[in-house]
Amino acid sequence: MRRRLLIDQRGPLRRCAMLSDGILTDLAIDHKERPTWLGAIVLGRVIRVVAGLDAAFVEFGDSIPGFLAASDIRPGRRDARIGQLLRTGQMVVAQVKADAHDGKGAALTMDLSLPGRFLVHTPLGDGIHISKRLGKGADVQALRQRLTATLPNQGGWIVRAEALPADPALVLGEAEALLADAYTVQRAGGGTTPATLLPPPDAIRRALVELPRNGLAEILVEGPEMLAAVKAAAMALAPDLLPLIAPHKGGHPLFDQGDADSAIRAATDRRVDLGQGGSLLIDRTEALTVIDVNGGERGNPLATNLDACMEIARQLRLRNIGGIVVVDFVNMARAGDREAVIQRLSSAVADDPVATHVYGMSRLGLVEVTRARRGPPLADLLL
């Protein structure tokens, strides 16, 4: 698979689009007028403790106070109630794990995590934990042994799949940079509230750190200012990607390549046509998102549903759909066919950088999917 990353600035939007064999598969977009708090580490002040919700509301700089559940407080006993853990007026260092939406404040956690390309550092954690995506082979065991011997014995470390083929020097360099960020947070934790201790990662950082990198052939950037920003970010986060970065040349806008502009606009349409016939209808409600798989004139329900699985996974990522998703597949009579569809959908979402879980299929063809909320949906950014 050949991947290309396109980066530009169009009005208030900073856009990073990944094309895989010419097809738009991933997006990272910032809206200048509607900035995200996602991933920011903040110093906040508890303004209200609500025993009935077992949670507290925290003023941290957003227009709406953040929501901090007792289960997201560390250090602290997992069985302790909110009144035993926090008091009104107390200062807390927390991280935004979900932006405010639908009139509800941002979700906060005190279990901080600092993500990189190869590692995630958890200042309040301990030990080395290997991503499940890496499996349990001999090469993974060798990676664990090498990192156990070289990683600083400070906090916890989650080893991402990208670390397996990476240069050990790059992995160690990233660990030192993440520790420096953790020290910045620790040093600033006694200041005045509210304050942002570490800003949220912007679209460029998210693209360089989170988007898939296997098969990445080039990073094309439109405009000299954006080119300088991308090179500076790569120097700090991914110096091995610097040779892939190049300015866009030509008379047409960069996002005309692969028809990326049209693909982004299409990712807000209700209807998505499937390559082998059939279609998806995607409806977003306040409580959940419903995806209806239509077979059209195709007479094979299993083939239609299997074809739909890859497109569903792609649409979840492009549209940044979070929360509960219900998929209504075309009805199938055989239990084996239903299991095959569940396996295909589970495999299709396995590479999603956002935690996504697929649950079993009912006899009516309904499948429940949950996907962590990570920033606003694409449609909201493009308004």
PDB file of C-alpha atoms in Angstrom, residues 57-341:
ATOM      1  CA  PHE A  57     -16.977  19.948  38.055  1.00  0.00           C
ATOM      2  CA  VAL A  58     -13.680  21.671  37.346  1.00  0.00           C
ATOM      3  CA  GLU A  59     -12.983  25.160  36.029  1.00  0.00           C
ATOM      4  CA  PHE A  60     -10.035  24.835  33.654  1.00  0.00           C
ATOM      5  CA  GLY A  61     -10.330  27.616  31.066  1.00  0.00           C
ATOM      6  CA  ASP A  62     -13.135  26.473  28.786  1.00  0.00           C
ATOM      7  CA  SER A  63     -16.482  28.283  28.798  1.00  0.00           C
ATOM      8  CA  ILE A  64     -18.138  25.222  30.392  1.00  0.00           C
ATOM      9  CA  PRO A  65     -16.614  23.513  33.461  1.00  0.00           C
ATOM     10  CA  GLY A  66     -15.138  20.082  32.859  1.00  0.00           C
ATOM     11  CA  PHE A  67     -16.554  16.841  34.274  1.00  0.00           C
ATOM     12  CA  LEU A  68     -14.190  14.740  36.420  1.00  0.00           C
ATOM     13  CA  ALA A  69     -15.555  11.362  37.536  1.00  0.00           C
ATOM     14  CA  ALA A  70     -14.232   9.650  40.665  1.00  0.00           C
ATOM     15  CA  SER A  71     -13.000   6.757  38.503  1.00  0.00           C
ATOM     16  CA  ASP A  72     -10.723   9.182  36.624  1.00  0.00           C
ATOM     17  CA  ILE A  73      -8.902  10.426  39.720  1.00  0.00           C
ATOM     18  CA  ARG A  74      -5.392   9.221  40.448  1.00  0.00           C
ATOM     19  CA  PRO A  75      -3.750   8.700  42.808  1.00  0.00           C
ATOM     20  CA  GLY A  76      -6.778   7.515  44.731  1.00  0.00           C
ATOM     21  CA  ARG A  77      -8.560   4.346  45.687  1.00  0.00           C
ATOM     22  CA  ARG A  78     -10.746   2.935  42.936  1.00  0.00           C
ATOM     23  CA  ASP A  79     -13.471   2.191  45.486  1.00  0.00           C
ATOM     24  CA  ALA A  80     -13.381   5.679  47.053  1.00  0.00           C
ATOM     25  CA  ARG A  81     -16.263   8.107  46.557  1.00  0.00           C
ATOM     26  CA  ILE A  82     -15.798  11.594  45.152  1.00  0.00           C
ATOM     27  CA  GLY A  83     -16.201  13.259  48.555  1.00  0.00           C
ATOM     28  CA  GLN A  84     -13.216  11.301  49.861  1.00  0.00           C
ATOM     29  CA  LEU A  85     -11.017  12.337  46.928  1.00  0.00           C
ATOM     30  CA  LEU A  86     -11.731  16.005  46.205  1.00  0.00           C
ATOM     31  CA  ARG A  87     -13.034  19.125  47.884  1.00  0.00           C
ATOM     32  CA  THR A  88     -14.384  22.381  46.503  1.00  0.00           C
ATOM     33  CA  GLY A  89     -11.612  24.879  45.782  1.00  0.00           C
ATOM     34  CA  GLN A  90      -8.931  22.212  45.374  1.00  0.00           C
ATOM     35  CA  MET A  91      -6.462  22.590  42.480  1.00  0.00           C
ATOM     36  CA  VAL A  92      -6.084  19.574  40.193  1.00  0.00           C
ATOM     37  CA  VAL A  93      -3.853  18.686  37.264  1.00  0.00           C
ATOM     38  CA  ALA A  94      -6.016  16.961  34.672  1.00  0.00           C
ATOM     39  CA  GLN A  95      -6.113  16.062  31.001  1.00  0.00           C
ATOM     40  CA  VAL A  96      -8.979  16.636  28.587  1.00  0.00           C
ATOM     41  CA  LYS A  97     -10.000  13.229  27.231  1.00  0.00           C
ATOM     42  CA  ALA A  98     -13.096  14.406  25.325  1.00  0.00           C
ATOM     43  CA  ASP A  99     -14.151  17.850  24.129  1.00  0.00           C
ATOM     44  CA  ALA A 100     -17.360  19.505  25.287  1.00  0.00           C
ATOM     45  CA  HIS A 101     -20.358  18.538  23.146  1.00  0.00           C
ATOM     46  CA  ASP A 102     -24.123  18.984  23.092  1.00  0.00           C
ATOM     47  CA  GLY A 103     -23.976  21.479  25.967  1.00  0.00           C
ATOM     48  CA  LYS A 104     -21.983  19.113  28.208  1.00  0.00           C
ATOM     49  CA  GLY A 105     -18.566  20.068  29.493  1.00  0.00           C
ATOM     50  CA  ALA A 106     -15.338  18.373  28.530  1.00  0.00           C
ATOM     51  CA  ALA A 107     -14.499  15.035  30.135  1.00  0.00           C
ATOM     52  CA  LEU A 108     -11.358  15.195  32.304  1.00  0.00           C
ATOM     53  CA  THR A 109      -9.032  12.627  33.787  1.00  0.00           C
ATOM     54  CA  MET A 110      -6.188  12.841  36.288  1.00  0.00           C
ATOM     55  CA  ASP A 111      -4.629   9.680  34.832  1.00  0.00           C
ATOM     56  CA  LEU A 112      -2.343  11.590  32.468  1.00  0.00           C
ATOM     57  CA  SER A 113      -0.925  10.139  29.264  1.00  0.00           C
ATOM     58  CA  LEU A 114       1.618  11.712  26.912  1.00  0.00           C
ATOM     59  CA  PRO A 115       1.470  10.069  23.467  1.00  0.00           C
ATOM     60  CA  GLY A 116       4.292   9.762  20.962  1.00  0.00           C
ATOM     61  CA  ARG A 117       4.793   7.804  17.760  1.00  0.00           C
ATOM     62  CA  PHE A 118       6.418   4.850  19.484  1.00  0.00           C
ATOM     63  CA  LEU A 119       5.504   5.232  23.146  1.00  0.00           C
ATOM     64  CA  VAL A 120       2.854   6.593  25.452  1.00  0.00           C
ATOM     65  CA  HIS A 121       4.198   7.841  28.781  1.00  0.00           C
ATOM     66  CA  THR A 122       1.933   7.600  31.830  1.00  0.00           C
ATOM     67  CA  PRO A 123       3.525   9.683  34.605  1.00  0.00           C
ATOM     68  CA  LEU A 124       1.348   8.074  37.287  1.00  0.00           C
ATOM     69  CA  GLY A 125       1.727   4.549  35.931  1.00  0.00           C
ATOM     70  CA  ASP A 126       4.504   1.997  36.222  1.00  0.00           C
ATOM     71  CA  GLY A 127       6.126  -0.732  34.176  1.00  0.00           C
ATOM     72  CA  ILE A 128       6.211  -1.427  30.443  1.00  0.00           C
ATOM     73  CA  HIS A 129       3.047  -2.497  28.637  1.00  0.00           C
ATOM     74  CA  ILE A 130       3.055  -3.766  25.054  1.00  0.00           C
ATOM     75  CA  SER A 131       0.257  -2.857  22.633  1.00  0.00           C
ATOM     76  CA  LYS A 132      -2.040  -5.801  21.920  1.00  0.00           C
ATOM     77  CA  ARG A 133      -1.635  -5.067  18.214  1.00  0.00           C
ATOM     78  CA  LEU A 134       1.936  -6.363  18.403  1.00  0.00           C
ATOM     79  CA  GLY A 135       0.924  -9.869  19.489  1.00  0.00           C
ATOM     80  CA  LYS A 136       3.277 -12.152  21.419  1.00  0.00           C
ATOM     81  CA  GLY A 137       5.979 -13.284  18.983  1.00  0.00           C
ATOM     82  CA  ALA A 138       9.701 -13.691  19.678  1.00  0.00           C
ATOM     83  CA  ASP A 139      10.460 -10.303  18.123  1.00  0.00           C
ATOM     84  CA  VAL A 140       7.968  -8.671  20.482  1.00  0.00           C
ATOM     85  CA  GLN A 141       9.587 -10.353  23.471  1.00  0.00           C
ATOM     86  CA  ALA A 142      12.987  -9.108  22.287  1.00  0.00           C
ATOM     87  CA  LEU A 143      11.549  -5.588  22.007  1.00  0.00           C
ATOM     88  CA  ARG A 144      10.238  -5.792  25.575  1.00  0.00           C
ATOM     89  CA  GLN A 145      13.630  -6.914  26.890  1.00  0.00           C
ATOM     90  CA  ARG A 146      15.463  -4.150  25.023  1.00  0.00           C
ATOM     91  CA  LEU A 147      13.111  -1.439  26.252  1.00  0.00           C
ATOM     92  CA  THR A 148      13.172  -2.749  29.803  1.00  0.00           C
ATOM     93  CA  ALA A 149      16.928  -2.273  29.745  1.00  0.00           C
ATOM     94  CA  THR A 150      16.930   1.170  28.101  1.00  0.00           C
ATOM     95  CA  LEU A 151      13.779   3.107  29.001  1.00  0.00           C
ATOM     96  CA  PRO A 152      14.019   5.445  32.003  1.00  0.00           C
ATOM     97  CA  ASN A 153      12.533   3.907  35.129  1.00  0.00           C
ATOM     98  CA  GLN A 154      10.092   6.773  35.647  1.00  0.00           C
ATOM     99  CA  GLY A 155       6.341   6.308  35.445  1.00  0.00           C
ATOM    100  CA  GLY A 156       4.814   3.845  33.020  1.00  0.00           C
ATOM    101  CA  TRP A 157       5.303   3.198  29.312  1.00  0.00           C
ATOM    102  CA  ILE A 158       2.932   1.830  26.688  1.00  0.00           C
ATOM    103  CA  VAL A 159       4.790   0.526  23.647  1.00  0.00           C
ATOM    104  CA  ARG A 160       2.978   1.198  20.371  1.00  0.00           C
ATOM    105  CA  ALA A 161       3.121  -0.972  17.256  1.00  0.00           C
ATOM    106  CA  GLU A 162       5.331   1.601  15.489  1.00  0.00           C
ATOM    107  CA  ALA A 163       8.149   0.826  17.953  1.00  0.00           C
ATOM    108  CA  LEU A 164       8.779  -2.690  16.618  1.00  0.00           C
ATOM    109  CA  PRO A 165      10.528  -1.751  13.342  1.00  0.00           C
ATOM    110  CA  ALA A 166      11.844   1.598  14.604  1.00  0.00           C
ATOM    111  CA  ASP A 167      15.450   2.623  15.200  1.00  0.00           C
ATOM    112  CA  PRO A 168      16.060   2.123  18.972  1.00  0.00           C
ATOM    113  CA  ALA A 169      17.755   5.538  19.124  1.00  0.00           C
ATOM    114  CA  LEU A 170      14.547   7.201  17.878  1.00  0.00           C
ATOM    115  CA  VAL A 171      12.487   5.379  20.507  1.00  0.00           C
ATOM    116  CA  LEU A 172      14.843   6.394  23.316  1.00  0.00           C
ATOM    117  CA  GLY A 173      14.935   9.993  22.065  1.00  0.00           C
ATOM    118  CA  GLU A 174      11.156  10.119  22.125  1.00  0.00           C
ATOM    119  CA  ALA A 175      11.103   8.750  25.683  1.00  0.00           C
ATOM    120  CA  GLU A 176      13.372  11.571  26.810  1.00  0.00           C
ATOM    121  CA  ALA A 177      11.161  14.160  25.086  1.00  0.00           C
ATOM    122  CA  LEU A 178       8.030  12.748  26.765  1.00  0.00           C
ATOM    123  CA  LEU A 179       9.760  12.842  30.144  1.00  0.00           C
ATOM    124  CA  ALA A 180      10.620  16.487  29.522  1.00  0.00           C
ATOM    125  CA  ASP A 181       6.932  17.217  28.891  1.00  0.00           C
ATOM    126  CA  ALA A 182       5.998  15.404  32.093  1.00  0.00           C
ATOM    127  CA  TYR A 183       8.543  17.491  34.001  1.00  0.00           C
ATOM    128  CA  THR A 184       7.050  20.670  32.516  1.00  0.00           C
ATOM    129  CA  VAL A 185       3.640  19.629  33.847  1.00  0.00           C
ATOM    130  CA  GLN A 186       5.019  18.746  37.271  1.00  0.00           C
ATOM    131  CA  ARG A 187       6.935  22.004  37.579  1.00  0.00           C
ATOM    132  CA  ALA A 188       3.946  24.149  36.562  1.00  0.00           C
ATOM    133  CA  GLY A 189       1.403  22.300  38.690  1.00  0.00           C
ATOM    134  CA  GLY A 190       1.571  24.759  41.583  1.00  0.00           C
ATOM    135  CA  GLY A 191       0.682  27.910  39.651  1.00  0.00           C
ATOM    136  CA  THR A 192      -2.544  29.874  39.454  1.00  0.00           C
ATOM    137  CA  THR A 193      -5.726  28.469  37.967  1.00  0.00           C
ATOM    138  CA  PRO A 194      -6.991  28.059  35.378  1.00  0.00           C
ATOM    139  CA  ALA A 195      -3.903  27.400  33.268  1.00  0.00           C
ATOM    140  CA  THR A 196      -2.919  25.272  30.301  1.00  0.00           C
ATOM    141  CA  LEU A 197       0.206  23.310  31.225  1.00  0.00           C
ATOM    142  CA  LEU A 198       0.563  21.505  27.893  1.00  0.00           C
ATOM    143  CA  PRO A 199      -1.492  22.611  24.883  1.00  0.00           C
ATOM    144  CA  PRO A 200      -3.543  20.122  22.878  1.00  0.00           C
ATOM    145  CA  PRO A 201      -1.751  18.540  19.907  1.00  0.00           C
ATOM    146  CA  ASP A 202      -2.561  20.363  16.685  1.00  0.00           C
ATOM    147  CA  ALA A 203      -3.516  18.698  13.391  1.00  0.00           C
ATOM    148  CA  ILE A 204       0.095  18.469  12.191  1.00  0.00           C
ATOM    149  CA  ARG A 205       1.237  16.754  15.369  1.00  0.00           C
ATOM    150  CA  ARG A 206      -1.731  14.376  15.284  1.00  0.00           C
ATOM    151  CA  ALA A 207      -0.987  13.511  11.667  1.00  0.00           C
ATOM    152  CA  LEU A 208       2.703  12.830  12.302  1.00  0.00           C
ATOM    153  CA  VAL A 209       2.104  10.879  15.517  1.00  0.00           C
ATOM    154  CA  GLU A 210      -1.190   9.039  15.073  1.00  0.00           C
ATOM    155  CA  LEU A 211      -1.873   8.398  11.397  1.00  0.00           C
ATOM    156  CA  PRO A 212      -0.661   5.096   9.853  1.00  0.00           C
ATOM    157  CA  ARG A 213       2.856   5.259   8.525  1.00  0.00           C
ATOM    158  CA  ASN A 214       3.517   1.930   6.834  1.00  0.00           C
ATOM    159  CA  GLY A 215       3.971   2.538   3.122  1.00  0.00           C
ATOM    160  CA  LEU A 216       4.204   6.332   3.567  1.00  0.00           C
ATOM    161  CA  ALA A 217       5.965   7.567   0.433  1.00  0.00           C
ATOM    162  CA  GLU A 218       5.731  11.355   0.655  1.00  0.00           C
ATOM    163  CA  ILE A 219       4.379  14.294   2.639  1.00  0.00           C
ATOM    164  CA  LEU A 220       3.318  17.128   0.331  1.00  0.00           C
ATOM    165  CA  VAL A 221       2.744  20.567   1.852  1.00  0.00           C
ATOM    166  CA  GLU A 222       1.141  23.622   0.267  1.00  0.00           C
ATOM    167  CA  GLY A 223       2.545  27.059   1.118  1.00  0.00           C
ATOM    168  CA  PRO A 224       5.910  28.161   2.559  1.00  0.00           C
ATOM    169  CA  GLU A 225       4.582  28.942   6.053  1.00  0.00           C
ATOM    170  CA  MET A 226       2.887  25.569   6.350  1.00  0.00           C
ATOM    171  CA  LEU A 227       6.001  23.851   4.989  1.00  0.00           C
ATOM    172  CA  ALA A 228       8.127  25.466   7.705  1.00  0.00           C
ATOM    173  CA  ALA A 229       5.618  24.427  10.392  1.00  0.00           C
ATOM    174  CA  VAL A 230       5.547  20.814   9.183  1.00  0.00           C
ATOM    175  CA  LYS A 231       9.334  20.590   9.047  1.00  0.00           C
ATOM    176  CA  ALA A 232       9.640  22.042  12.566  1.00  0.00           C
ATOM    177  CA  ALA A 233       7.095  19.545  13.900  1.00  0.00           C
ATOM    178  CA  ALA A 234       8.836  16.648  12.158  1.00  0.00           C
ATOM    179  CA  MET A 235      12.212  17.726  13.526  1.00  0.00           C
ATOM    180  CA  ALA A 236      10.803  17.496  17.051  1.00  0.00           C
ATOM    181  CA  LEU A 237       8.517  14.477  16.656  1.00  0.00           C
ATOM    182  CA  ALA A 238       9.663  12.376  13.704  1.00  0.00           C
ATOM    183  CA  PRO A 239      13.047  13.366  12.258  1.00  0.00           C
ATOM    184  CA  ASP A 240      13.114  10.237  10.111  1.00  0.00           C
ATOM    185  CA  LEU A 241      10.167  11.649   8.132  1.00  0.00           C
ATOM    186  CA  LEU A 242      12.023  14.830   7.126  1.00  0.00           C
ATOM    187  CA  PRO A 243      13.273  13.352   3.801  1.00  0.00           C
ATOM    188  CA  LEU A 244       9.657  12.655   2.813  1.00  0.00           C
ATOM    189  CA  ILE A 245       8.523  16.282   3.217  1.00  0.00           C
ATOM    190  CA  ALA A 246       8.330  18.307   0.022  1.00  0.00           C
ATOM    191  CA  PRO A 247       6.580  21.490  -1.156  1.00  0.00           C
ATOM    192  CA  HIS A 248       3.623  21.123  -3.477  1.00  0.00           C
ATOM    193  CA  LYS A 249       4.443  22.371  -6.961  1.00  0.00           C
ATOM    194  CA  GLY A 250       2.021  22.972  -9.767  1.00  0.00           C
ATOM    195  CA  GLY A 251      -0.808  25.230 -10.784  1.00  0.00           C
ATOM    196  CA  HIS A 252      -3.601  23.274  -9.108  1.00  0.00           C
ATOM    197  CA  PRO A 253      -4.401  23.215  -5.378  1.00  0.00           C
ATOM    198  CA  LEU A 254      -2.779  20.357  -3.484  1.00  0.00           C
ATOM    199  CA  PHE A 255      -6.086  18.821  -2.410  1.00  0.00           C
ATOM    200  CA  ASP A 256      -7.101  18.354  -6.042  1.00  0.00           C
ATOM    201  CA  GLN A 257      -4.756  15.364  -5.944  1.00  0.00           C
ATOM    202  CA  GLY A 258      -6.692  12.184  -5.454  1.00  0.00           C
ATOM    203  CA  ASP A 259      -9.769  14.427  -5.507  1.00  0.00           C
ATOM    204  CA  ALA A 260      -9.232  14.877  -1.748  1.00  0.00           C
ATOM    205  CA  ASP A 261     -11.425  17.985  -1.583  1.00  0.00           C
ATOM    206  CA  SER A 262     -14.402  16.153  -3.043  1.00  0.00           C
ATOM    207  CA  ALA A 263     -13.773  13.140  -0.804  1.00  0.00           C
ATOM    208  CA  ILE A 264     -13.804  15.362   2.299  1.00  0.00           C
ATOM    209  CA  ARG A 265     -17.084  16.958   1.244  1.00  0.00           C
ATOM    210  CA  ALA A 266     -18.555  13.532   0.484  1.00  0.00           C
ATOM    211  CA  ALA A 267     -17.704  12.417   4.032  1.00  0.00           C
ATOM    212  CA  THR A 268     -20.540  14.618   5.283  1.00  0.00           C
ATOM    213  CA  ASP A 269     -23.169  13.157   2.921  1.00  0.00           C
ATOM    214  CA  ARG A 270     -25.876  10.915   4.308  1.00  0.00           C
ATOM    215  CA  ARG A 271     -25.482   8.321   1.537  1.00  0.00           C
ATOM    216  CA  VAL A 272     -22.256   6.458   0.747  1.00  0.00           C
ATOM    217  CA  ASP A 273     -22.210   4.186  -2.298  1.00  0.00           C
ATOM    218  CA  LEU A 274     -20.404   0.859  -2.016  1.00  0.00           C
ATOM    219  CA  GLY A 275     -17.990  -0.229  -4.711  1.00  0.00           C
ATOM    220  CA  GLN A 276     -19.754  -3.477  -5.594  1.00  0.00           C
ATOM    221  CA  GLY A 277     -23.305  -2.158  -5.378  1.00  0.00           C
ATOM    222  CA  GLY A 278     -25.425  -1.243  -2.397  1.00  0.00           C
ATOM    223  CA  SER A 279     -24.965   1.744  -0.124  1.00  0.00           C
ATOM    224  CA  LEU A 280     -24.707   3.024   3.434  1.00  0.00           C
ATOM    225  CA  LEU A 281     -27.091   5.534   4.978  1.00  0.00           C
ATOM    226  CA  ILE A 282     -25.505   7.317   7.961  1.00  0.00           C
ATOM    227  CA  ASP A 283     -27.719   9.221  10.395  1.00  0.00           C
ATOM    228  CA  ARG A 284     -26.371  10.991  13.455  1.00  0.00           C
ATOM    229  CA  THR A 285     -28.694  11.544  16.407  1.00  0.00           C
ATOM    230  CA  GLU A 286     -28.082  13.058  19.826  1.00  0.00           C
ATOM    231  CA  ALA A 287     -27.775   9.631  21.481  1.00  0.00           C
ATOM    232  CA  LEU A 288     -26.062   7.539  18.786  1.00  0.00           C
ATOM    233  CA  THR A 289     -25.183   7.120  15.117  1.00  0.00           C
ATOM    234  CA  VAL A 290     -27.134   4.694  12.944  1.00  0.00           C
ATOM    235  CA  ILE A 291     -25.628   3.118   9.815  1.00  0.00           C
ATOM    236  CA  ASP A 292     -28.045   1.281   7.531  1.00  0.00           C
ATOM    237  CA  VAL A 293     -26.557  -1.133   4.983  1.00  0.00           C
ATOM    238  CA  ASN A 294     -28.642  -1.387   1.811  1.00  0.00           C
ATOM    239  CA  GLY A 295     -28.108  -4.200  -0.678  1.00  0.00           C
ATOM    240  CA  GLY A 296     -29.629  -2.414  -3.658  1.00  0.00           C
ATOM    241  CA  GLU A 297     -30.070  -4.826  -6.567  1.00  0.00           C
ATOM    242  CA  ARG A 298     -27.342  -7.141  -5.324  1.00  0.00           C
ATOM    243  CA  GLY A 299     -28.743 -10.548  -4.437  1.00  0.00           C
ATOM    244  CA  ASN A 300     -26.033 -11.766  -2.045  1.00  0.00           C
ATOM    245  CA  PRO A 301     -26.488 -10.352   1.501  1.00  0.00           C
ATOM    246  CA  LEU A 302     -23.181 -11.755   2.756  1.00  0.00           C
ATOM    247  CA  ALA A 303     -21.176 -10.174  -0.095  1.00  0.00           C
ATOM    248  CA  THR A 304     -22.907  -6.830   0.457  1.00  0.00           C
ATOM    249  CA  ASN A 305     -22.258  -6.872   4.205  1.00  0.00           C
ATOM    250  CA  LEU A 306     -18.611  -7.877   3.829  1.00  0.00           C
ATOM    251  CA  ASP A 307     -18.157  -5.085   1.292  1.00  0.00           C
ATOM    252  CA  ALA A 308     -19.784  -2.641   3.737  1.00  0.00           C
ATOM    253  CA  CYS A 309     -17.434  -3.462   6.631  1.00  0.00           C
ATOM    254  CA  MET A 310     -14.344  -1.775   5.188  1.00  0.00           C
ATOM    255  CA  GLU A 311     -16.327   1.311   4.193  1.00  0.00           C
ATOM    256  CA  ILE A 312     -17.937   1.537   7.644  1.00  0.00           C
ATOM    257  CA  ALA A 313     -14.487   1.506   9.292  1.00  0.00           C
ATOM    258  CA  ARG A 314     -13.297   4.194   6.871  1.00  0.00           C
ATOM    259  CA  GLN A 315     -16.334   6.400   7.487  1.00  0.00           C
ATOM    260  CA  LEU A 316     -15.970   6.129  11.283  1.00  0.00           C
ATOM    261  CA  ARG A 317     -12.458   7.524  10.965  1.00  0.00           C
ATOM    262  CA  LEU A 318     -13.125  10.187   8.349  1.00  0.00           C
ATOM    263  CA  ARG A 319     -16.247  11.536  10.052  1.00  0.00           C
ATOM    264  CA  ASN A 320     -14.701  11.165  13.536  1.00  0.00           C
ATOM    265  CA  ILE A 321     -17.826   9.428  14.780  1.00  0.00           C
ATOM    266  CA  GLY A 322     -17.743   8.791  18.525  1.00  0.00           C
ATOM    267  CA  GLY A 323     -19.995   7.182  21.107  1.00  0.00           C
ATOM    268  CA  ILE A 324     -22.476   4.419  20.283  1.00  0.00           C
ATOM    269  CA  VAL A 325     -22.906   3.279  16.681  1.00  0.00           C
ATOM    270  CA  VAL A 326     -25.613   0.830  15.602  1.00  0.00           C
ATOM    271  CA  VAL A 327     -25.119  -0.879  12.234  1.00  0.00           C
ATOM    272  CA  ASP A 328     -28.128  -2.453  10.546  1.00  0.00           C
ATOM    273  CA  PHE A 329     -26.679  -5.031   8.155  1.00  0.00           C
ATOM    274  CA  VAL A 330     -28.676  -6.802   5.464  1.00  0.00           C
ATOM    275  CA  ASN A 331     -30.348  -9.812   7.106  1.00  0.00           C
ATOM    276  CA  MET A 332     -28.539 -13.139   6.761  1.00  0.00           C
ATOM    277  CA  ALA A 333     -30.017 -16.545   7.549  1.00  0.00           C
ATOM    278  CA  ARG A 334     -26.818 -18.452   8.419  1.00  0.00           C
ATOM    279  CA  ALA A 335     -25.087 -17.984  11.778  1.00  0.00           C
ATOM    280  CA  GLY A 336     -21.740 -18.585  10.060  1.00  0.00           C
ATOM    281  CA  ASP A 337     -22.358 -15.650   7.729  1.00  0.00           C
ATOM    282  CA  ARG A 338     -23.159 -13.379  10.660  1.00  0.00           C
ATOM    283  CA  GLU A 339     -19.932 -14.416  12.384  1.00  0.00           C
ATOM    284  CA  ALA A 340     -17.944 -13.772   9.196  1.00  0.00           C
ATOM    285  CA  VAL A 341     -19.308 -10.212   9.053  1.00  0.00           C
TER     286      VAL A 341
END
